[in-house]
Amino acid sequence: MTADPLEALELGQRVRIDVLVDDVKPSGERPSLVERLRSLQPELRLVRVLDPEDQFPEPDRGVLLRRPFSLDELENAIAQALKSEPSME
């Protein structure tokens, strides 16, 4: 578990990541962490965390979870992601 994108990429080179909980914050400065991890692990599953007002036009790219959420809601989102087929980008 890490909150550091560079550490997540390094981990993705060493271990299998079953589910990535991704805070959806657009950034034009660098390639998407998800895209880079998917190049290493195409079967990666996602839980996308959004603010209540955020729009995410591509719901097939993971399970969506809106803030605020409880631990139970996070657990359910991860379980749902694990049950789903990996979405290939």
CSV table of N, CA, C and O in Angstrom, one decimal:
chain,number,residue,atom,x,y,z
A,1,MET,N,0.8,-1.2,0.0
A,1,MET,CA,0.0,0.0,0.0
A,1,MET,C,0.9,1.2,0.0
A,1,MET,O,1.9,1.3,0.8
A,2,THR,N,0.6,2.2,-0.9
A,2,THR,CA,1.3,3.4,-0.9
A,2,THR,C,0.5,4.5,-1.5
A,2,THR,O,-0.5,4.3,-2.2
A,3,ALA,N,0.8,5.8,-1.1
A,3,ALA,CA,0.1,6.9,-1.6
A,3,ALA,C,1.0,7.6,-2.6
A,3,ALA,O,0.6,8.6,-3.2
A,4,ASP,N,2.2,7.1,-2.8
A,4,ASP,CA,3.2,7.7,-3.7
A,4,ASP,C,3.1,7.1,-5.1
A,4,ASP,O,3.4,5.9,-5.2
A,5,PRO,N,2.8,7.8,-6.2
A,5,PRO,CA,2.7,7.3,-7.5
A,5,PRO,C,4.0,6.6,-8.0
A,5,PRO,O,3.9,5.5,-8.6
A,6,LEU,N,5.1,7.2,-7.7
A,6,LEU,CA,6.4,6.6,-8.1
A,6,LEU,C,6.6,5.2,-7.4
A,6,LEU,O,7.1,4.3,-8.0
A,7,GLU,N,6.3,5.2,-6.1
A,7,GLU,CA,6.4,3.9,-5.4
A,7,GLU,C,5.5,2.9,-5.9
A,7,GLU,O,5.8,1.7,-6.0
A,8,ALA,N,4.3,3.3,-6.3
A,8,ALA,CA,3.3,2.4,-6.9
A,8,ALA,C,3.8,1.8,-8.2
A,8,ALA,O,3.7,0.6,-8.4
A,9,LEU,N,4.5,2.6,-9.0
A,9,LEU,CA,5.0,2.1,-10.3
A,9,LEU,C,6.2,1.1,-10.0
A,9,LEU,O,6.3,0.1,-10.6
A,10,GLU,N,7.0,1.4,-9.0
A,10,GLU,CA,8.1,0.5,-8.6
A,10,GLU,C,7.5,-0.8,-8.1
A,10,GLU,O,8.0,-1.9,-8.4
A,11,LEU,N,6.5,-0.7,-7.3
A,11,LEU,CA,5.8,-1.9,-6.8
A,11,LEU,C,5.2,-2.7,-7.9
A,11,LEU,O,5.3,-4.0,-7.9
A,12,GLY,N,4.6,-2.0,-8.9
A,12,GLY,CA,4.1,-2.7,-10.1
A,12,GLY,C,5.1,-3.5,-10.9
A,12,GLY,O,4.7,-4.4,-11.6
A,13,GLN,N,6.3,-3.2,-10.8
A,13,GLN,CA,7.4,-3.9,-11.4
A,13,GLN,C,7.8,-5.2,-10.7
A,13,GLN,O,8.4,-6.1,-11.2
A,14,ARG,N,7.5,-5.2,-9.4
A,14,ARG,CA,7.9,-6.3,-8.5
A,14,ARG,C,6.8,-7.3,-8.1
A,14,ARG,O,7.1,-8.4,-7.9
A,15,VAL,N,5.6,-6.7,-7.9
A,15,VAL,CA,4.6,-7.6,-7.3
A,15,VAL,C,3.3,-7.4,-8.1
A,15,VAL,O,3.1,-6.3,-8.7
A,16,ARG,N,2.4,-8.4,-8.1
A,16,ARG,CA,1.1,-8.2,-8.7
A,16,ARG,C,0.2,-7.3,-7.8
A,16,ARG,O,0.1,-7.5,-6.6
A,17,ILE,N,-0.4,-6.4,-8.5
A,17,ILE,CA,-1.4,-5.5,-7.8
A,17,ILE,C,-2.8,-5.9,-8.3
A,17,ILE,O,-3.1,-5.9,-9.4
A,18,ASP,N,-3.6,-6.4,-7.3
A,18,ASP,CA,-4.9,-6.9,-7.6
A,18,ASP,C,-5.9,-5.7,-7.9
A,18,ASP,O,-6.6,-5.7,-8.9
A,19,VAL,N,-5.9,-4.7,-7.0
A,19,VAL,CA,-6.8,-3.6,-7.2
A,19,VAL,C,-6.0,-2.3,-6.8
A,19,VAL,O,-5.3,-2.2,-5.8
A,20,LEU,N,-6.2,-1.3,-7.7
A,20,LEU,CA,-5.6,0.0,-7.5
A,20,LEU,C,-6.7,0.9,-7.1
A,20,LEU,O,-7.7,1.1,-7.8
A,21,VAL,N,-6.6,1.6,-5.9
A,21,VAL,CA,-7.6,2.6,-5.5
A,21,VAL,C,-7.0,3.9,-5.9
A,21,VAL,O,-6.0,4.3,-5.4
A,22,ASP,N,-7.6,4.5,-6.9
A,22,ASP,CA,-7.0,5.7,-7.6
A,22,ASP,C,-7.9,6.9,-7.4
A,22,ASP,O,-9.1,6.9,-7.6
A,23,ASP,N,-7.2,7.9,-6.8
A,23,ASP,CA,-7.9,9.2,-6.6
A,23,ASP,C,-7.9,9.9,-7.9
A,23,ASP,O,-6.8,10.3,-8.4
A,24,VAL,N,-9.0,10.2,-8.5
A,24,VAL,CA,-9.1,10.7,-9.8
A,24,VAL,C,-8.9,12.2,-9.7
A,24,VAL,O,-9.8,13.0,-9.3
A,25,LYS,N,-7.7,12.6,-10.1
A,25,LYS,CA,-7.3,14.0,-10.1
A,25,LYS,C,-6.6,14.2,-11.5
A,25,LYS,O,-5.5,13.7,-11.7
A,26,PRO,N,-7.2,14.9,-12.4
A,26,PRO,CA,-6.6,15.0,-13.7
A,26,PRO,C,-5.2,15.7,-13.7
A,26,PRO,O,-5.1,16.7,-12.9
A,27,SER,N,-4.3,15.2,-14.4
A,27,SER,CA,-3.0,15.9,-14.5
A,27,SER,C,-2.4,15.8,-15.9
A,27,SER,O,-2.3,14.7,-16.4
A,28,GLY,N,-2.2,16.9,-16.5
A,28,GLY,CA,-1.6,17.0,-17.8
A,28,GLY,C,-0.1,16.9,-17.8
A,28,GLY,O,0.5,16.9,-18.9
A,29,GLU,N,0.5,16.9,-16.7
A,29,GLU,CA,1.9,17.0,-16.6
A,29,GLU,C,2.6,15.7,-16.9
A,29,GLU,O,3.8,15.6,-17.3
A,30,ARG,N,2.0,14.5,-16.6
A,30,ARG,CA,2.7,13.3,-16.8
A,30,ARG,C,1.7,12.2,-17.2
A,30,ARG,O,0.5,12.4,-17.0
A,31,PRO,N,2.2,11.1,-17.8
A,31,PRO,CA,1.2,10.0,-18.2
A,31,PRO,C,0.5,9.5,-16.9
A,31,PRO,O,1.0,9.6,-15.8
A,32,SER,N,-0.7,9.1,-17.1
A,32,SER,CA,-1.5,8.6,-16.0
A,32,SER,C,-0.8,7.4,-15.3
A,32,SER,O,-0.3,6.5,-16.0
A,33,LEU,N,-0.9,7.4,-14.0
A,33,LEU,CA,-0.4,6.3,-13.2
A,33,LEU,C,-1.1,5.0,-13.7
A,33,LEU,O,-0.4,3.9,-13.8
A,34,VAL,N,-2.4,5.1,-13.9
A,34,VAL,CA,-3.1,3.9,-14.3
A,34,VAL,C,-2.6,3.3,-15.6
A,34,VAL,O,-2.4,2.1,-15.8
A,35,GLU,N,-2.4,4.2,-16.6
A,35,GLU,CA,-1.9,3.8,-17.9
A,35,GLU,C,-0.5,3.1,-17.8
A,35,GLU,O,-0.3,2.1,-18.4
A,36,ARG,N,0.3,3.7,-17.0
A,36,ARG,CA,1.7,3.1,-16.8
A,36,ARG,C,1.6,1.8,-16.1
A,36,ARG,O,2.3,0.8,-16.4
A,37,LEU,N,0.8,1.7,-15.0
A,37,LEU,CA,0.6,0.4,-14.3
A,37,LEU,C,0.0,-0.7,-15.2
A,37,LEU,O,0.4,-1.8,-15.2
A,38,ARG,N,-1.0,-0.2,-16.0
A,38,ARG,CA,-1.6,-1.2,-17.0
A,38,ARG,C,-0.7,-1.7,-18.0
A,38,ARG,O,-0.8,-2.8,-18.5
A,39,SER,N,0.3,-0.9,-18.4
A,39,SER,CA,1.3,-1.4,-19.3
A,39,SER,C,2.2,-2.5,-18.7
A,39,SER,O,2.6,-3.4,-19.4
A,40,LEU,N,2.3,-2.5,-17.4
A,40,LEU,CA,3.0,-3.6,-16.7
A,40,LEU,C,2.1,-4.7,-16.3
A,40,LEU,O,2.5,-5.9,-16.3
A,41,GLN,N,0.8,-4.4,-16.0
A,41,GLN,CA,-0.1,-5.4,-15.5
A,41,GLN,C,-1.5,-5.1,-16.1
A,41,GLN,O,-2.4,-4.5,-15.5
A,42,PRO,N,-1.7,-5.7,-17.3
A,42,PRO,CA,-3.0,-5.4,-18.0
A,42,PRO,C,-4.2,-5.8,-17.3
A,42,PRO,O,-5.3,-5.3,-17.5
A,43,GLU,N,-4.1,-6.8,-16.4
A,43,GLU,CA,-5.3,-7.3,-15.6
A,43,GLU,C,-5.6,-6.5,-14.4
A,43,GLU,O,-6.6,-6.8,-13.7
A,44,LEU,N,-4.9,-5.4,-14.2
A,44,LEU,CA,-5.2,-4.5,-13.1
A,44,LEU,C,-6.6,-4.0,-13.0
A,44,LEU,O,-7.2,-3.6,-14.0
A,45,ARG,N,-7.2,-4.1,-11.8
A,45,ARG,CA,-8.6,-3.7,-11.6
A,45,ARG,C,-8.5,-2.4,-10.8
A,45,ARG,O,-7.6,-2.1,-10.0
A,46,LEU,N,-9.6,-1.5,-11.0
A,46,LEU,CA,-9.6,-0.2,-10.4
A,46,LEU,C,-10.8,0.1,-9.5
A,46,LEU,O,-11.9,-0.3,-9.9
A,47,VAL,N,-10.5,0.9,-8.5
A,47,VAL,CA,-11.6,1.6,-7.8
A,47,VAL,C,-11.2,3.1,-7.9
A,47,VAL,O,-10.1,3.5,-7.5
A,48,ARG,N,-12.1,3.9,-8.6
A,48,ARG,CA,-11.8,5.3,-8.8
A,48,ARG,C,-12.5,6.1,-7.8
A,48,ARG,O,-13.8,6.0,-7.7
A,49,VAL,N,-11.8,6.9,-7.0
A,49,VAL,CA,-12.4,7.8,-6.0
A,49,VAL,C,-12.6,9.2,-6.5
A,49,VAL,O,-11.7,9.7,-7.1
A,50,LEU,N,-13.8,9.7,-6.4
A,50,LEU,CA,-14.2,11.0,-7.0
A,50,LEU,C,-14.8,11.8,-5.9
A,50,LEU,O,-15.4,11.3,-5.0
A,51,ASP,N,-14.7,13.1,-6.1
A,51,ASP,CA,-15.4,14.1,-5.3
A,51,ASP,C,-16.8,14.1,-5.8
A,51,ASP,O,-17.1,13.7,-6.9
A,52,PRO,N,-17.8,14.5,-4.9
A,52,PRO,CA,-19.2,14.4,-5.3
A,52,PRO,C,-19.5,15.2,-6.6
A,52,PRO,O,-20.3,14.8,-7.4
A,53,GLU,N,-18.8,16.3,-6.9
A,53,GLU,CA,-19.1,17.1,-8.1
A,53,GLU,C,-18.3,16.6,-9.3
A,53,GLU,O,-18.6,17.1,-10.4
A,54,ASP,N,-17.4,15.7,-9.1
A,54,ASP,CA,-16.6,15.3,-10.3
A,54,ASP,C,-17.4,14.5,-11.3
A,54,ASP,O,-18.3,13.7,-10.9
A,55,GLN,N,-17.0,14.7,-12.5
A,55,GLN,CA,-17.6,13.9,-13.6
A,55,GLN,C,-16.6,13.0,-14.1
A,55,GLN,O,-15.4,13.3,-14.3
A,56,PHE,N,-17.0,11.7,-14.4
A,56,PHE,CA,-16.1,10.7,-14.9
A,56,PHE,C,-16.8,10.0,-16.0
A,56,PHE,O,-17.6,9.2,-15.8
A,57,PRO,N,-16.5,10.4,-17.3
A,57,PRO,CA,-17.3,10.0,-18.4
A,57,PRO,C,-17.1,8.5,-18.8
A,57,PRO,O,-17.7,8.0,-19.7
A,58,GLU,N,-16.1,7.8,-18.2
A,58,GLU,CA,-15.8,6.5,-18.6
A,58,GLU,C,-16.0,5.5,-17.5
A,58,GLU,O,-15.0,5.0,-16.9
A,59,PRO,N,-17.2,5.2,-17.2
A,59,PRO,CA,-17.5,4.3,-16.0
A,59,PRO,C,-16.9,2.9,-16.2
A,59,PRO,O,-16.8,2.1,-15.3
A,60,ASP,N,-16.6,2.5,-17.5
A,60,ASP,CA,-16.1,1.1,-17.7
A,60,ASP,C,-14.6,1.0,-17.3
A,60,ASP,O,-14.1,-0.1,-17.4
A,61,ARG,N,-14.1,2.0,-16.8
A,61,ARG,CA,-12.7,2.0,-16.4
A,61,ARG,C,-12.5,1.7,-14.9
A,61,ARG,O,-11.5,2.2,-14.3
A,62,GLY,N,-13.4,1.1,-14.3
A,62,GLY,CA,-13.3,0.8,-12.9
A,62,GLY,C,-14.6,1.1,-12.1
A,62,GLY,O,-15.5,1.6,-12.6
A,63,VAL,N,-14.5,0.7,-10.9
A,63,VAL,CA,-15.6,0.9,-9.9
A,63,VAL,C,-15.5,2.3,-9.4
A,63,VAL,O,-14.4,2.7,-9.0
A,64,LEU,N,-16.6,3.1,-9.5
A,64,LEU,CA,-16.6,4.4,-9.0
A,64,LEU,C,-17.0,4.5,-7.5
A,64,LEU,O,-18.0,3.9,-7.1
A,65,LEU,N,-16.3,5.3,-6.7
A,65,LEU,CA,-16.6,5.5,-5.3
A,65,LEU,C,-16.5,7.0,-5.0
A,65,LEU,O,-15.5,7.6,-5.2
A,66,ARG,N,-17.6,7.6,-4.6
A,66,ARG,CA,-17.7,9.0,-4.3
A,66,ARG,C,-17.4,9.3,-2.9
A,66,ARG,O,-17.9,8.6,-2.0
A,67,ARG,N,-16.7,10.4,-2.7
A,67,ARG,CA,-16.5,10.9,-1.3
A,67,ARG,C,-17.7,11.6,-0.8
A,67,ARG,O,-18.4,12.1,-1.6
A,68,PRO,N,-18.0,11.6,0.5
A,68,PRO,CA,-17.3,10.8,1.5
A,68,PRO,C,-17.8,9.4,1.5
A,68,PRO,O,-18.9,9.1,1.0
A,69,PHE,N,-17.0,8.5,1.9
A,69,PHE,CA,-17.4,7.1,1.9
A,69,PHE,C,-16.9,6.5,3.2
A,69,PHE,O,-16.0,6.9,3.8
A,70,SER,N,-17.6,5.4,3.6
A,70,SER,CA,-17.3,4.7,4.8
A,70,SER,C,-16.3,3.5,4.4
A,70,SER,O,-16.1,3.2,3.3
A,71,LEU,N,-15.7,3.0,5.5
A,71,LEU,CA,-14.8,1.8,5.3
A,71,LEU,C,-15.6,0.7,4.6
A,71,LEU,O,-15.1,0.0,3.7
A,72,ASP,N,-16.9,0.5,5.0
A,72,ASP,CA,-17.7,-0.6,4.4
A,72,ASP,C,-17.9,-0.3,2.9
A,72,ASP,O,-17.8,-1.3,2.1
A,73,GLU,N,-18.1,0.9,2.6
A,73,GLU,CA,-18.3,1.3,1.1
A,73,GLU,C,-17.0,1.0,0.3
A,73,GLU,O,-17.1,0.5,-0.8
A,74,LEU,N,-15.9,1.3,1.0
A,74,LEU,CA,-14.6,1.1,0.3
A,74,LEU,C,-14.4,-0.4,0.1
A,74,LEU,O,-14.0,-0.9,-0.9
A,75,GLU,N,-14.7,-1.2,1.2
A,75,GLU,CA,-14.5,-2.7,1.1
A,75,GLU,C,-15.4,-3.2,0.0
A,75,GLU,O,-15.0,-4.1,-0.7
A,76,ASN,N,-16.7,-2.7,-0.1
A,76,ASN,CA,-17.6,-3.2,-1.1
A,76,ASN,C,-17.1,-2.9,-2.5
A,76,ASN,O,-17.3,-3.7,-3.4
A,77,ALA,N,-16.6,-1.7,-2.7
A,77,ALA,CA,-16.1,-1.3,-4.0
A,77,ALA,C,-14.9,-2.1,-4.4
A,77,ALA,O,-14.8,-2.6,-5.5
A,78,ILE,N,-14.0,-2.5,-3.5
A,78,ILE,CA,-12.9,-3.4,-3.8
A,78,ILE,C,-13.4,-4.7,-4.1
A,78,ILE,O,-12.9,-5.4,-5.1
A,79,ALA,N,-14.3,-5.3,-3.3
A,79,ALA,CA,-14.9,-6.6,-3.6
A,79,ALA,C,-15.5,-6.6,-5.0
A,79,ALA,O,-15.4,-7.5,-5.8
A,80,GLN,N,-16.3,-5.5,-5.4
A,80,GLN,CA,-16.9,-5.4,-6.7
A,80,GLN,C,-15.8,-5.4,-7.8
A,80,GLN,O,-16.0,-6.1,-8.8
A,81,ALA,N,-14.8,-4.7,-7.6
A,81,ALA,CA,-13.7,-4.6,-8.5
A,81,ALA,C,-13.0,-6.0,-8.7
A,81,ALA,O,-12.7,-6.4,-9.9
A,82,LEU,N,-12.8,-6.7,-7.6
A,82,LEU,CA,-12.2,-8.0,-7.7
A,82,LEU,C,-13.1,-9.0,-8.5
A,82,LEU,O,-12.6,-9.9,-9.1
A,83,LYS,N,-14.4,-8.8,-8.4
A,83,LYS,CA,-15.3,-9.7,-9.1
A,83,LYS,C,-15.5,-9.4,-10.6
A,83,LYS,O,-15.9,-10.2,-11.4
A,84,SER,N,-15.1,-8.2,-10.9
A,84,SER,CA,-15.3,-7.7,-12.3
A,84,SER,C,-14.1,-8.2,-13.2
A,84,SER,O,-13.1,-8.6,-12.7
A,85,GLU,N,-14.4,-8.3,-14.5
A,85,GLU,CA,-13.4,-8.5,-15.5
A,85,GLU,C,-12.5,-7.3,-15.5
A,85,GLU,O,-12.9,-6.2,-15.5
A,86,PRO,N,-11.2,-7.5,-15.7
A,86,PRO,CA,-10.3,-6.4,-15.9
A,86,PRO,C,-10.7,-5.6,-17.1
A,86,PRO,O,-11.0,-6.1,-18.1
A,87,SER,N,-10.7,-4.3,-16.9
A,87,SER,CA,-11.1,-3.4,-18.1
A,87,SER,C,-9.8,-3.0,-18.8
A,87,SER,O,-8.9,-2.4,-18.2
A,88,MET,N,-9.7,-3.3,-20.0
A,88,MET,CA,-8.5,-3.0,-20.7
A,88,MET,C,-8.6,-1.7,-21.4
A,88,MET,O,-9.6,-1.3,-22.0
A,89,GLU,N,-7.6,-0.8,-21.2
A,89,GLU,CA,-7.6,0.5,-21.7
A,89,GLU,C,-6.9,0.5,-23.0
A,89,GLU,O,-6.0,-0.2,-23.3
